[in-house]
């Protein structure tokens, strides 16, 4: 491991934006500003797609007052993309790096972004170009392997827990109006976001009552039996389902609303919640409706976890330091410590272990029914969402004797 030559550093953001992705950007920039080995500090607008167009800005020209404010700003300040590098793009990118004397690249993103960084690292090596590339993790899906969790997840988890609690309050106030509600979450193949909806659940009647994750096949008969039993016992049912749940044949329930695929050939699904609502209406004859938080779960500034934001900054900062130390073709990881209290340090993992690999929800985080979380999940996730969630109160319903 030999430190790379003095040169310029470039940063990009990729994939779905989060509430704390800019904290990672600020971490990268502030670490670079403090190091004399870095000359220019550049930003690629809209990720690797912008770099190919040489759509680049000089981040040293930004006012110093911007960075503390940007740290608390959701979404991707540099702009994002979902562009899959083509083989004939690689030579072009290396040629751009040569012209701009870029010796360090930090790319903030998830699985697909790690693939982009890995391919560029290989291309630089094959071209005998001295370049350090570090991937900075980000994804609300929380599905990157070899890291305890992913920046962005804690804030999205907090949002979904609160959204589930808040949305349920309307159902409780008039349960006979729409006694069954389905809340649809994001999450490609892993149920991390879906199970986060249970983080505010303290007893059996608290929402959600049924959780449906992509890891376990959906059975319509089993689902309807559960819904009917809970409805008869409680009077209403709150269901949280991933948009990518699949039936026992592997068919996504959301296929009815599929609107194509992204650049990495991941299906763009929509319709799982609507499908579940129709099942309930047709077979149980109960009124049902659904909520779809959509992009709000990615970047609701009102639900930013302080812990998540601090860790997002940390991985950006440590990514820059790793690149300046000569590390390359690696991703920063979060290493969890629970003593004397919860905190994280960082490490590095080879991008070959990260690119296009997903970490699914561990079996021990779901109970035997596969539709509710266990205590192990609470112990894992609660430290990530920051401040404790509120506890909503209910009136005692002792009624007066009729006169």
CSV table of C-alpha atoms in Angstrom, one decimal:
chain,number,residue,atom,x,y,z
A,1,UNK,CA,0.0,0.0,0.0
A,2,UNK,CA,1.7,3.1,-1.3
A,3,UNK,CA,0.2,6.6,-1.0
A,4,UNK,CA,-0.8,7.9,-4.4
A,5,UNK,CA,0.8,11.1,-5.9
A,6,UNK,CA,-0.4,14.5,-5.1
A,7,UNK,CA,-3.3,15.3,-7.3
A,8,UNK,CA,-7.0,16.1,-7.5
A,9,UNK,CA,-9.9,14.4,-5.8
A,10,UNK,CA,-13.4,13.9,-7.2
A,11,UNK,CA,-16.6,12.9,-5.5
A,12,UNK,CA,-19.9,11.5,-6.8
A,13,UNK,CA,-23.3,10.4,-5.4
A,14,UNK,CA,-25.3,7.6,-7.0
A,15,UNK,CA,-28.5,5.6,-6.6
A,16,UNK,CA,-31.5,6.6,-4.5
A,17,UNK,CA,-30.9,9.7,-2.4
A,18,UNK,CA,-31.3,9.5,1.4
A,19,UNK,CA,-31.8,11.9,4.2
A,20,UNK,CA,-28.1,11.7,5.2
A,21,UNK,CA,-26.2,11.2,2.0
A,22,UNK,CA,-25.0,14.8,2.0
A,23,UNK,CA,-23.5,14.2,5.5
A,24,UNK,CA,-21.2,11.7,3.7
A,25,UNK,CA,-20.4,14.2,1.0
A,26,UNK,CA,-19.5,16.8,3.7
A,27,UNK,CA,-17.4,14.2,5.5
A,28,UNK,CA,-15.4,13.5,2.3
A,29,UNK,CA,-15.0,17.2,1.5
A,30,UNK,CA,-14.0,18.4,4.9
A,31,UNK,CA,-11.4,15.6,5.3
A,32,UNK,CA,-10.0,16.6,1.8
A,33,UNK,CA,-9.9,20.3,2.7
A,34,UNK,CA,-7.7,19.5,5.7
A,35,UNK,CA,-5.1,17.5,3.7
A,36,UNK,CA,-2.3,19.2,1.8
A,37,UNK,CA,-1.9,16.2,-0.5
A,38,UNK,CA,-5.2,17.2,-2.2
A,39,UNK,CA,-5.1,20.0,-4.8
A,40,UNK,CA,-8.5,20.4,-6.5
A,41,UNK,CA,-11.6,19.0,-5.0
A,42,UNK,CA,-14.2,18.3,-7.7
A,43,UNK,CA,-17.8,17.1,-7.7
A,44,UNK,CA,-19.3,15.1,-10.6
A,45,UNK,CA,-22.9,16.2,-11.2
A,46,UNK,CA,-25.3,13.3,-11.4
A,47,UNK,CA,-22.7,10.7,-10.6
A,48,UNK,CA,-20.7,8.7,-13.2
A,49,UNK,CA,-23.2,9.8,-15.9
A,50,UNK,CA,-22.2,13.4,-15.3
A,51,UNK,CA,-18.5,12.6,-15.2
A,52,UNK,CA,-18.8,11.0,-18.7
A,53,UNK,CA,-20.2,14.4,-19.9
A,54,UNK,CA,-17.4,16.2,-17.9
A,55,UNK,CA,-20.2,17.9,-15.9
A,56,UNK,CA,-17.9,18.7,-13.1
A,57,UNK,CA,-17.8,21.5,-10.5
A,58,UNK,CA,-15.1,22.9,-8.3
A,59,UNK,CA,-16.0,22.3,-4.6
A,60,UNK,CA,-13.2,24.5,-3.3
A,61,UNK,CA,-15.1,27.5,-4.7
A,62,UNK,CA,-18.1,26.8,-2.4
A,63,UNK,CA,-18.4,29.1,0.6
A,64,UNK,CA,-17.1,27.6,3.9
A,65,UNK,CA,-20.5,28.3,5.5
A,66,UNK,CA,-22.2,25.8,3.1
A,67,UNK,CA,-20.7,22.6,4.5
A,68,UNK,CA,-22.2,22.7,8.0
A,69,UNK,CA,-25.6,23.5,6.5
A,70,UNK,CA,-25.4,20.9,3.8
A,71,UNK,CA,-24.7,18.2,6.4
A,72,UNK,CA,-28.3,18.6,7.5
A,73,UNK,CA,-29.9,18.8,4.0
A,74,UNK,CA,-31.6,15.7,2.6
A,75,UNK,CA,-31.3,14.3,-0.9
A,76,UNK,CA,-28.1,14.3,-3.1
A,77,UNK,CA,-26.6,17.8,-3.4
A,78,UNK,CA,-24.5,16.8,-6.4
A,79,UNK,CA,-27.3,15.0,-8.1
A,80,UNK,CA,-27.6,11.3,-8.5
A,81,UNK,CA,-27.9,8.7,-11.3
A,82,UNK,CA,-28.6,5.1,-12.0
A,83,UNK,CA,-26.3,4.6,-14.9
A,84,UNK,CA,-24.6,1.3,-15.6
A,85,UNK,CA,-21.1,1.8,-17.0
A,86,UNK,CA,-20.6,0.3,-20.5
A,87,UNK,CA,-17.4,-1.4,-21.4
A,88,UNK,CA,-16.5,1.4,-23.9
A,89,UNK,CA,-17.1,4.0,-21.1
A,90,UNK,CA,-14.1,2.8,-19.0
A,91,UNK,CA,-11.4,4.1,-21.3
A,92,UNK,CA,-13.2,7.4,-21.6
A,93,UNK,CA,-13.4,7.8,-17.9
A,94,UNK,CA,-9.7,7.1,-17.4
A,95,UNK,CA,-8.8,9.6,-20.1
A,96,UNK,CA,-10.9,12.2,-18.2
A,97,UNK,CA,-9.1,11.4,-15.0
A,98,UNK,CA,-5.7,11.9,-16.8
A,99,UNK,CA,-6.7,15.3,-18.2
A,100,UNK,CA,-7.9,16.5,-14.8
A,101,UNK,CA,-5.1,14.8,-12.9
A,102,UNK,CA,-7.7,13.1,-10.7
A,103,UNK,CA,-5.8,10.7,-8.4
A,104,UNK,CA,-8.6,10.0,-5.8
A,105,UNK,CA,-12.2,9.1,-6.4
A,106,UNK,CA,-14.9,8.7,-3.7
A,107,UNK,CA,-18.2,7.3,-4.9
A,108,UNK,CA,-21.2,7.4,-2.5
A,109,UNK,CA,-23.8,4.7,-3.2
A,110,UNK,CA,-25.0,1.2,-2.7
A,111,UNK,CA,-24.5,-2.2,-4.4
A,112,UNK,CA,-24.6,-1.0,-8.0
A,113,UNK,CA,-22.4,2.0,-7.2
A,114,UNK,CA,-19.8,-0.4,-5.7
A,115,UNK,CA,-19.9,-2.3,-9.0
A,116,UNK,CA,-19.1,1.0,-10.8
A,117,UNK,CA,-16.2,1.8,-8.5
A,118,UNK,CA,-14.8,-1.7,-8.8
A,119,UNK,CA,-14.9,-1.6,-12.6
A,120,UNK,CA,-13.2,1.8,-12.7
A,121,UNK,CA,-10.5,0.6,-10.3
A,122,UNK,CA,-9.7,-2.4,-12.5
A,123,UNK,CA,-9.7,-0.2,-15.6
A,124,UNK,CA,-7.2,2.2,-13.9
A,125,UNK,CA,-4.9,-0.7,-13.0
A,126,UNK,CA,-5.0,-2.1,-16.5
A,127,UNK,CA,-4.2,1.3,-17.9
A,128,UNK,CA,-1.3,1.8,-15.5
A,129,UNK,CA,-2.9,4.9,-14.1
A,130,UNK,CA,-2.2,5.6,-10.4
A,131,UNK,CA,-5.7,6.0,-8.9
A,132,UNK,CA,-7.3,5.3,-5.5
A,133,UNK,CA,-11.0,4.6,-5.6
A,134,UNK,CA,-13.0,4.2,-2.4
A,135,UNK,CA,-16.8,3.4,-2.2
A,136,UNK,CA,-18.7,5.2,0.6
A,137,UNK,CA,-21.8,3.1,1.6
A,138,UNK,CA,-25.3,4.5,1.4
A,139,UNK,CA,-28.6,2.7,1.0
A,140,UNK,CA,-31.9,2.8,2.9
A,141,UNK,CA,-32.3,-0.8,1.8
A,142,UNK,CA,-29.6,-1.7,4.4
A,143,UNK,CA,-28.6,-4.7,2.2
A,144,UNK,CA,-24.8,-4.2,1.7
A,145,UNK,CA,-22.8,-7.1,3.1
A,146,UNK,CA,-19.9,-7.0,5.5
A,147,UNK,CA,-21.1,-3.8,7.3
A,148,UNK,CA,-23.2,-3.8,10.4
A,149,UNK,CA,-25.6,-1.4,8.7
A,150,UNK,CA,-25.8,1.2,6.0
A,151,UNK,CA,-26.0,5.0,6.4
A,152,UNK,CA,-29.4,6.1,5.3
A,153,UNK,CA,-31.2,3.1,6.9
A,154,UNK,CA,-31.5,4.5,10.4
A,155,UNK,CA,-33.4,7.6,9.2
A,156,UNK,CA,-35.6,5.6,6.9
A,157,UNK,CA,-36.3,3.1,9.6
A,158,UNK,CA,-37.3,5.9,12.0
A,159,UNK,CA,-39.6,7.4,9.4
A,160,UNK,CA,-41.4,4.1,8.7
A,161,UNK,CA,-41.8,3.4,12.4
A,162,UNK,CA,-43.4,6.8,13.0
A,163,UNK,CA,-45.4,6.6,9.8
A,164,UNK,CA,-46.9,3.3,10.8
A,165,UNK,CA,-47.8,4.6,14.3
A,166,UNK,CA,-49.3,7.8,12.9
A,167,UNK,CA,-51.2,6.3,10.1
A,168,UNK,CA,-52.7,3.8,12.5
A,169,UNK,CA,-54.1,6.5,14.7
A,170,UNK,CA,-56.6,7.4,11.9
A,171,UNK,CA,-57.7,3.8,11.6
A,172,UNK,CA,-58.2,3.5,15.4
A,173,UNK,CA,-60.3,6.6,15.5
A,174,UNK,CA,-62.9,5.1,13.1
A,175,UNK,CA,-62.1,1.4,12.6
A,176,UNK,CA,-65.3,0.5,10.9
A,177,UNK,CA,-64.6,3.0,8.1
A,178,UNK,CA,-61.5,1.2,6.7
A,179,UNK,CA,-60.7,-1.6,9.2
A,180,UNK,CA,-57.8,-3.0,7.1
A,181,UNK,CA,-54.9,-0.8,6.1
A,182,UNK,CA,-51.8,-1.8,4.1
A,183,UNK,CA,-48.6,0.3,4.1
A,184,UNK,CA,-46.3,-0.4,1.3
A,185,UNK,CA,-42.5,0.1,1.8
A,186,UNK,CA,-39.5,0.2,-0.5
A,187,UNK,CA,-36.9,-2.6,-0.5
A,188,UNK,CA,-35.7,-4.5,-3.5
A,189,UNK,CA,-35.1,-8.0,-2.3
A,190,UNK,CA,-34.5,-7.5,1.5
A,191,UNK,CA,-37.1,-6.7,4.2
A,192,UNK,CA,-35.0,-4.3,6.3
A,193,UNK,CA,-37.3,-1.4,5.7
A,194,UNK,CA,-40.5,-3.4,6.1
A,195,UNK,CA,-39.5,-4.7,9.5
A,196,UNK,CA,-38.5,-1.2,10.7
A,197,UNK,CA,-42.2,-0.4,10.8
A,198,UNK,CA,-42.4,-2.5,14.0
A,199,UNK,CA,-39.9,-0.4,16.0
A,200,UNK,CA,-42.7,1.5,17.7
A,201,UNK,CA,-44.7,-1.7,18.6
A,202,UNK,CA,-44.8,-2.3,22.4
A,203,UNK,CA,-47.7,-4.8,22.8
A,204,UNK,CA,-49.9,-7.1,20.7
A,205,UNK,CA,-52.5,-4.6,19.6
A,206,UNK,CA,-49.9,-2.0,18.5
A,207,UNK,CA,-49.2,-1.8,14.8
A,208,UNK,CA,-48.2,-3.4,12.6
A,209,UNK,CA,-50.1,-6.7,13.0
A,210,UNK,CA,-48.7,-8.4,9.9
A,211,UNK,CA,-45.3,-7.8,8.2
A,212,UNK,CA,-44.7,-9.2,4.7
A,213,UNK,CA,-41.1,-9.3,3.5
A,214,UNK,CA,-39.5,-10.3,0.2
A,215,UNK,CA,-37.5,-13.1,1.8
A,216,UNK,CA,-40.5,-15.3,2.5
A,217,UNK,CA,-43.1,-16.4,-0.1
A,218,UNK,CA,-46.5,-14.9,0.2
A,219,UNK,CA,-49.5,-17.3,0.7
A,220,UNK,CA,-52.8,-15.6,0.0
A,221,UNK,CA,-54.7,-18.3,2.0
A,222,UNK,CA,-52.4,-17.9,5.0
A,223,UNK,CA,-52.6,-14.1,4.8
A,224,UNK,CA,-56.4,-14.0,4.6
A,225,UNK,CA,-56.7,-16.3,7.6
A,226,UNK,CA,-54.4,-14.1,9.6
A,227,UNK,CA,-56.2,-10.9,8.7
A,228,UNK,CA,-59.6,-12.4,9.6
A,229,UNK,CA,-58.4,-13.7,13.0
A,230,UNK,CA,-56.8,-10.3,13.9
A,231,UNK,CA,-59.8,-8.4,12.8
A,232,UNK,CA,-62.2,-10.5,14.9
A,233,UNK,CA,-59.9,-10.1,17.9
A,234,UNK,CA,-58.9,-6.4,17.7
A,235,UNK,CA,-61.4,-4.8,15.2
A,236,UNK,CA,-58.8,-3.5,12.7
A,237,UNK,CA,-55.7,-4.8,11.0
A,238,UNK,CA,-52.5,-2.9,10.0
A,239,UNK,CA,-50.3,-4.7,7.5
A,240,UNK,CA,-46.9,-3.5,6.3
A,241,UNK,CA,-45.7,-5.1,3.0
A,242,UNK,CA,-42.6,-4.7,0.9
A,243,UNK,CA,-43.3,-3.6,-2.7
A,244,UNK,CA,-41.4,-6.7,-3.9
A,245,UNK,CA,-43.2,-9.5,-2.0
A,246,UNK,CA,-43.5,-12.6,-4.2
A,247,UNK,CA,-46.0,-15.5,-4.2
A,248,UNK,CA,-45.1,-19.1,-3.8
A,249,UNK,CA,-44.2,-19.3,-7.5
A,250,UNK,CA,-41.8,-16.4,-7.2
A,251,UNK,CA,-44.1,-14.0,-9.0
A,252,UNK,CA,-44.0,-10.5,-7.6
A,253,UNK,CA,-47.4,-9.2,-6.4
A,254,UNK,CA,-46.5,-5.8,-7.7
A,255,UNK,CA,-46.1,-7.2,-11.3
A,256,UNK,CA,-49.5,-5.8,-12.1
A,257,UNK,CA,-48.1,-2.3,-11.8
A,258,UNK,CA,-44.6,-3.0,-13.2
A,259,UNK,CA,-43.3,0.0,-15.1
A,260,UNK,CA,-40.1,-1.5,-16.5
A,261,UNK,CA,-36.6,-2.0,-15.2
A,262,UNK,CA,-33.7,0.3,-14.3
A,263,UNK,CA,-30.3,0.5,-15.9
A,264,UNK,CA,-29.1,-2.5,-13.8
A,265,UNK,CA,-32.2,-4.5,-14.8
A,266,UNK,CA,-33.9,-4.3,-11.4
A,267,UNK,CA,-37.7,-4.4,-11.9
A,268,UNK,CA,-39.6,-1.2,-11.0
A,269,UNK,CA,-42.6,-2.6,-9.2
A,270,UNK,CA,-45.8,-1.0,-8.0
A,271,UNK,CA,-49.0,-2.6,-7.0
A,272,UNK,CA,-48.3,-5.0,-4.1
A,273,UNK,CA,-50.4,-3.0,-1.6
A,274,UNK,CA,-53.3,-2.6,-4.1
A,275,UNK,CA,-53.2,-6.4,-4.7
A,276,UNK,CA,-53.4,-7.1,-1.0
A,277,UNK,CA,-56.3,-4.6,-0.6
A,278,UNK,CA,-58.2,-6.3,-3.4
A,279,UNK,CA,-57.7,-9.8,-1.8
A,280,UNK,CA,-59.2,-8.5,1.5
A,281,UNK,CA,-62.1,-6.8,-0.2
A,282,UNK,CA,-63.0,-9.8,-2.4
A,283,UNK,CA,-62.5,-12.7,0.0
A,284,UNK,CA,-63.2,-11.1,3.4
A,285,UNK,CA,-65.7,-8.5,2.3
A,286,UNK,CA,-63.9,-5.9,4.5
A,287,UNK,CA,-63.2,-2.3,3.5
A,288,UNK,CA,-59.5,-1.8,3.0
A,289,UNK,CA,-57.1,0.9,1.8
A,290,UNK,CA,-53.4,1.4,1.4
A,291,UNK,CA,-50.8,4.1,2.0
A,292,UNK,CA,-47.5,4.4,0.0
A,293,UNK,CA,-45.0,6.7,1.6
A,294,UNK,CA,-42.8,6.6,-1.6
A,295,UNK,CA,-39.9,9.0,-1.6
A,296,UNK,CA,-40.7,10.4,1.8
A,297,UNK,CA,-39.3,7.3,3.4
A,298,UNK,CA,-36.0,8.0,1.7
A,299,UNK,CA,-35.4,11.6,2.8
A,300,UNK,CA,-37.9,13.0,5.2
A,301,UNK,CA,-35.8,15.6,7.0
A,302,UNK,CA,-38.2,15.6,10.0
A,303,UNK,CA,-37.1,12.0,10.8
A,304,UNK,CA,-33.4,12.2,10.4
A,305,UNK,CA,-31.7,10.0,13.0
A,306,UNK,CA,-28.8,11.9,14.7
A,307,UNK,CA,-26.9,8.6,14.9
A,308,UNK,CA,-27.4,7.9,11.2
A,309,UNK,CA,-26.2,11.4,10.3
A,310,UNK,CA,-23.1,11.1,12.4
A,311,UNK,CA,-22.2,7.8,10.9
A,312,UNK,CA,-22.9,9.0,7.4
A,313,UNK,CA,-20.4,11.8,8.0
A,314,UNK,CA,-17.9,9.3,9.5
A,315,UNK,CA,-17.9,6.9,6.5
A,316,UNK,CA,-17.3,9.9,4.2
A,317,UNK,CA,-14.5,11.2,6.3
A,318,UNK,CA,-12.8,7.8,6.6
A,319,UNK,CA,-13.2,7.2,2.9
A,320,UNK,CA,-11.1,10.2,2.1
A,321,UNK,CA,-8.5,9.2,4.6
A,322,UNK,CA,-8.4,5.7,3.2
A,323,UNK,CA,-7.9,7.0,-0.3
A,324,UNK,CA,-5.1,9.3,0.8
A,325,UNK,CA,-3.4,6.4,2.5
A,326,UNK,CA,-3.2,4.5,-0.8
A,327,UNK,CA,-6.2,2.2,-0.3
A,328,UNK,CA,-8.2,1.4,-3.4
A,329,UNK,CA,-11.0,-0.8,-4.7
A,330,UNK,CA,-12.5,-1.0,-1.2
A,331,UNK,CA,-15.6,0.1,0.6
A,332,UNK,CA,-15.8,1.7,4.1
A,333,UNK,CA,-17.7,-0.5,6.6
A,334,UNK,CA,-19.3,0.2,9.9
A,335,UNK,CA,-18.1,-2.0,12.8
A,336,UNK,CA,-20.6,-2.1,15.7
A,337,UNK,CA,-19.6,-1.9,19.4
A,338,UNK,CA,-22.2,-2.2,22.2
A,339,UNK,CA,-19.8,-1.6,25.1
A,340,UNK,CA,-19.7,0.7,27.1
A,341,UNK,CA,-22.5,1.9,24.9
A,342,UNK,CA,-23.5,1.7,21.3
A,343,UNK,CA,-21.0,3.2,18.8
A,344,UNK,CA,-19.4,2.4,15.5
A,345,UNK,CA,-15.8,2.4,14.2
A,346,UNK,CA,-14.9,1.8,10.6
A,347,UNK,CA,-13.0,-0.7,8.5
A,348,UNK,CA,-12.5,-1.5,4.8
A,349,UNK,CA,-13.6,-4.4,2.6
A,350,UNK,CA,-12.7,-5.3,-0.9
A,351,UNK,CA,-15.2,-4.2,-3.5
A,352,UNK,CA,-15.3,-7.7,-5.0
A,353,UNK,CA,-17.1,-8.7,-1.8
A,354,UNK,CA,-19.7,-5.9,-2.1
A,355,UNK,CA,-20.5,-5.3,-5.8
A,356,UNK,CA,-23.8,-6.7,-6.8
A,357,UNK,CA,-24.2,-8.7,-3.5
A,358,UNK,CA,-27.1,-8.3,-1.2
A,359,UNK,CA,-27.5,-9.0,2.5
A,360,UNK,CA,-31.0,-10.3,3.2
A,361,UNK,CA,-32.8,-10.1,6.5
A,362,UNK,CA,-31.4,-12.7,9.0
A,363,UNK,CA,-33.8,-15.5,9.9
A,364,UNK,CA,-33.5,-14.7,13.6
A,365,UNK,CA,-35.1,-11.3,13.1
A,366,UNK,CA,-38.5,-12.9,12.3
A,367,UNK,CA,-40.6,-15.1,14.5
A,368,UNK,CA,-42.0,-18.6,13.4
A,369,UNK,CA,-44.8,-17.1,11.5
A,370,UNK,CA,-42.3,-15.0,9.4
A,371,UNK,CA,-44.8,-12.1,9.7
A,372,UNK,CA,-43.5,-10.4,12.9
A,373,UNK,CA,-40.1,-9.3,14.3
A,374,UNK,CA,-38.3,-10.8,17.3
A,375,UNK,CA,-36.5,-9.1,20.2
A,376,UNK,CA,-33.2,-9.6,18.4
A,377,UNK,CA,-34.3,-7.2,15.7
A,378,UNK,CA,-35.2,-4.5,18.3
A,379,UNK,CA,-31.8,-4.9,19.8
A,380,UNK,CA,-30.2,-4.5,16.4
A,381,UNK,CA,-32.2,-1.6,15.0
A,382,UNK,CA,-33.3,0.6,17.9
A,383,UNK,CA,-29.8,2.1,18.4
A,384,UNK,CA,-29.8,3.2,14.7
A,385,UNK,CA,-32.8,5.4,14.8
A,386,UNK,CA,-31.6,7.9,17.3
A,387,UNK,CA,-33.9,9.3,20.0
A,388,UNK,CA,-36.5,6.9,21.4
A,389,UNK,CA,-39.9,6.9,19.6
A,390,UNK,CA,-42.9,8.5,21.3
A,391,UNK,CA,-45.4,6.5,23.2
A,392,UNK,CA,-49.0,7.3,22.2
A,393,UNK,CA,-51.6,7.1,24.9
A,394,UNK,CA,-55.2,6.0,24.7
A,395,UNK,CA,-58.2,6.9,26.8
A,396,UNK,CA,-59.7,4.4,29.2
A,397,UNK,CA,-63.0,3.4,27.8
A,398,UNK,CA,-65.0,2.7,30.9
A,399,UNK,CA,-68.5,3.8,29.9
A,400,UNK,CA,-71.1,5.5,32.0
A,401,UNK,CA,-74.1,3.4,33.0
A,402,UNK,CA,-77.1,4.2,30.8
A,403,UNK,CA,-79.7,6.2,32.6
